[in-house]
Amino acid sequence: MKHKTLKGLQDILPPDISIWHHIEKTAANIFKSYGYHEIRLPIMESTEVFKRSIGETSDIVEKEMYTFQDKGGRSVTLRPEGTASFVRAYVEHHLHNNPPPQKYYYTGPMFRYERPQAFRYRQFYQIGAEAMGIEDPKLDAEIISMLSRILDSIGLKGLNFEITSIGCKECRPDHKIALKNFLGSKLDAFCSDCRRRYDTNPLRILDCKVPACIELRKGSPPVLDYLCKECKDHFDSLNKYLKLLKVPYRVNPNLVRGLDYYTKTAFEVSSENLGSQSAVAAGGRYDSMVKEFGGPPTPGIGFAMGMERVIPLLKDVIEISDGPELLICPLDNAASEKGLHLAELLRAKGLWVEINHEITSLKSQMRKANRISAKNVIVLGDDEINSHKIVVKSMIDKVEKESKLDADQIAAILQQRS
Ligand code: HAM
């Protein structure tokens, strides 16, 4: 019987993996320049970690978590996102004892039992960043600017940056009343989830994906209109700093996040080329989460970007050239042994070198060079071994360069051409 990947999961194969490496390397370099350190977290946590922080009434917790009992009868969940795991680790390892800001990043798979569709998977990868311990909106501006720099540096242009503030415990009660007044008169027309959420957490109605509910909630009062003085000052300053840093963005008062832990700043980056799953990255502030996890009151802010959304956008933009620097083409057994040794010497210098172990005609070896996108070839036969001279032929511009049959000289030519 042939087996297949589970629905909503995918294998990541070459040459696509080169784009993954390009993004991961670029992001890691930029994280370093902003002082973010990598943190590696388990992909499974006790279910409570997610339930409490993401919110019992969120779509993720209500419908999308991969939750099961382990053999010891504990309820465990495959992480649907990284922030809750991160905060659990932050508190568990007393990272708050270090001087703020504490800045971390992570990469890895997340799991959500969503209905699979283009750009929406059940296992998807995020690159996320979290900065802890600073309430000042300059940190918000800095992290949004860092995200913009990452997306720009990997080659993504023309994205929409949207920001808003979703207030805090002080301003939300007034907004909640206004929202309930607005929604109350047409509640019967909403889906059963929304009708339930009207009493438990009306803000979640703004995140419902049912088309009829989206239509019905149009024109609802945004939290932005109800901000308390502290949240308003924070948001005004953030706008000022984003302008100072020349981050292109717009304020979207209707921006809603699907997770309950956010306070004040929330943001999303989207692309028009991803259909309905347009969010490439998103994040925000979560100033009460560390305390709720049993740590000392510590503000935090972060974001995560979705690799499966970024990669399709990059495929048309960046060229993947994934082939060896050199293919050695031996014409007989003696040349094959010589080539075997030469390949090892060149690989020891860090070059990607391939050799044809099976001796076939020169024509078929050249066909293979093209097929594997080799950048250069060397043909090795009696003449080359006896004269100790070879020709390094570029498969890109067909330029031929003579060299001694010597790893140092050949390496110098390959490096010059790469
Ligand atoms: P999120 O908005 O749930 O936020 O996810 C962040 C990004 O992950 C999305 O913008 C999207 O690119 C990607 N993503 C989410 N679900 C899927 C899916 N099913 N398939 C493919 N890609 C997906 C968070 O996860 C927060 N933890 C972000 C954060 C970090 N906030 C503060 N710190």
PDB file of C-alpha atoms and ligand atoms in Angstrom, residues 81 83 106 112 114 119-121 124 126 130 257 259 261-262 279-284 286 302-304 306 309, ligand 1:
ATOM      1  CA  GLU A  81       1.716  28.946  17.989  1.00  0.00           C
ATOM      2  CA  THR A  83       4.209  32.769  22.077  1.00  0.00           C
ATOM      3  CA  TYR A 106      12.454  30.825  17.241  1.00  0.00           C
ATOM      4  CA  ARG A 112      -3.703  23.884  13.780  1.00  0.00           C
ATOM      5  CA  GLU A 114      -7.903  24.137  10.204  1.00  0.00           C
ATOM      6  CA  PHE A 119      -1.541  28.752   1.900  1.00  0.00           C
ATOM      7  CA  ARG A 120      -3.316  27.266   4.924  1.00  0.00           C
ATOM      8  CA  TYR A 121      -1.867  24.106   6.405  1.00  0.00           C
ATOM      9  CA  PHE A 124       3.012  25.144   9.122  1.00  0.00           C
ATOM     10  CA  GLN A 126       6.752  30.118  11.746  1.00  0.00           C
ATOM     11  CA  GLU A 130       9.580  38.065  21.240  1.00  0.00           C
ATOM     12  CA  ARG A 257      -6.234  39.227  16.146  1.00  0.00           C
ATOM     13  CA  LEU A 259      -5.603  35.277  20.021  1.00  0.00           C
ATOM     14  CA  TYR A 261      -3.531  37.640  24.944  1.00  0.00           C
ATOM     15  CA  TYR A 262      -2.938  40.912  23.104  1.00  0.00           C
ATOM     16  CA  ALA A 279      -1.531  37.395   6.362  1.00  0.00           C
ATOM     17  CA  VAL A 280       2.194  36.879   5.920  1.00  0.00           C
ATOM     18  CA  ALA A 281       3.120  37.857   9.462  1.00  0.00           C
ATOM     19  CA  ALA A 282       1.359  39.207  12.518  1.00  0.00           C
ATOM     20  CA  GLY A 283       1.944  40.088  16.115  1.00  0.00           C
ATOM     21  CA  GLY A 284       1.413  42.491  18.945  1.00  0.00           C
ATOM     22  CA  TYR A 286       0.974  41.057  25.444  1.00  0.00           C
ATOM     23  CA  GLY A 302       6.407  39.855  19.337  1.00  0.00           C
ATOM     24  CA  PHE A 303       5.428  38.587  15.927  1.00  0.00           C
ATOM     25  CA  ALA A 304       5.483  35.451  13.839  1.00  0.00           C
ATOM     26  CA  GLY A 306       4.341  32.103   8.199  1.00  0.00           C
ATOM     27  CA  ARG A 309       2.915  32.180   2.922  1.00  0.00           C
TER      28      ARG A 309
HETATM   29  P1  HAM B   1      -0.917  34.258  14.105  1.00  0.00           P
HETATM   30  O1  HAM B   1      -1.508  35.446  13.469  1.00  0.00           O
HETATM   31  O2  HAM B   1      -1.847  33.221  14.598  1.00  0.00           O
HETATM   32  O3  HAM B   1      -0.004  34.790  15.291  1.00  0.00           O
HETATM   33  O4  HAM B   1       0.095  33.569  13.113  1.00  0.00           O
HETATM   34  C1  HAM B   1       1.185  34.265  12.573  1.00  0.00           C
HETATM   35  C2  HAM B   1       1.374  33.892  11.106  1.00  0.00           C
HETATM   36  O5  HAM B   1       1.456  32.467  10.963  1.00  0.00           O
HETATM   37  C3  HAM B   1       0.202  34.276  10.204  1.00  0.00           C
HETATM   38  O6  HAM B   1       0.275  35.634   9.833  1.00  0.00           O
HETATM   39  C4  HAM B   1       0.413  33.349   9.016  1.00  0.00           C
HETATM   40  O7  HAM B   1       1.407  33.877   8.146  1.00  0.00           O
HETATM   41  C5  HAM B   1       0.963  32.094   9.682  1.00  0.00           C
HETATM   42  N1  HAM B   1      -0.098  31.077   9.825  1.00  0.00           N
HETATM   43  C6  HAM B   1      -1.036  31.002  10.796  1.00  0.00           C
HETATM   44  N2  HAM B   1      -1.834  29.936  10.597  1.00  0.00           N
HETATM   45  C7  HAM B   1      -1.392  29.319   9.471  1.00  0.00           C
HETATM   46  C8  HAM B   1      -1.795  28.139   8.737  1.00  0.00           C
HETATM   47  N3  HAM B   1      -2.796  27.376   9.133  1.00  0.00           N
HETATM   48  N4  HAM B   1      -1.089  27.812   7.615  1.00  0.00           N
HETATM   49  C9  HAM B   1      -0.042  28.578   7.215  1.00  0.00           C
HETATM   50  N5  HAM B   1       0.384  29.680   7.870  1.00  0.00           N
HETATM   51  C10 HAM B   1      -0.280  30.054   8.976  1.00  0.00           C
HETATM   52  C11 HAM B   1       0.705  33.976  16.114  1.00  0.00           C
HETATM   53  O8  HAM B   1       0.887  32.795  15.923  1.00  0.00           O
HETATM   54  C12 HAM B   1       1.333  34.718  17.263  1.00  0.00           C
HETATM   55  N6  HAM B   1       2.038  33.751  18.116  1.00  0.00           N
HETATM   56  C13 HAM B   1       2.286  35.801  16.755  1.00  0.00           C
HETATM   57  C14 HAM B   1       2.935  36.546  17.870  1.00  0.00           C
HETATM   58  C15 HAM B   1       4.187  36.374  18.348  1.00  0.00           C
HETATM   59  N7  HAM B   1       2.357  37.491  18.588  1.00  0.00           N
HETATM   60  C16 HAM B   1       3.211  37.912  19.520  1.00  0.00           C
HETATM   61  N8  HAM B   1       4.324  37.221  19.383  1.00  0.00           N
END
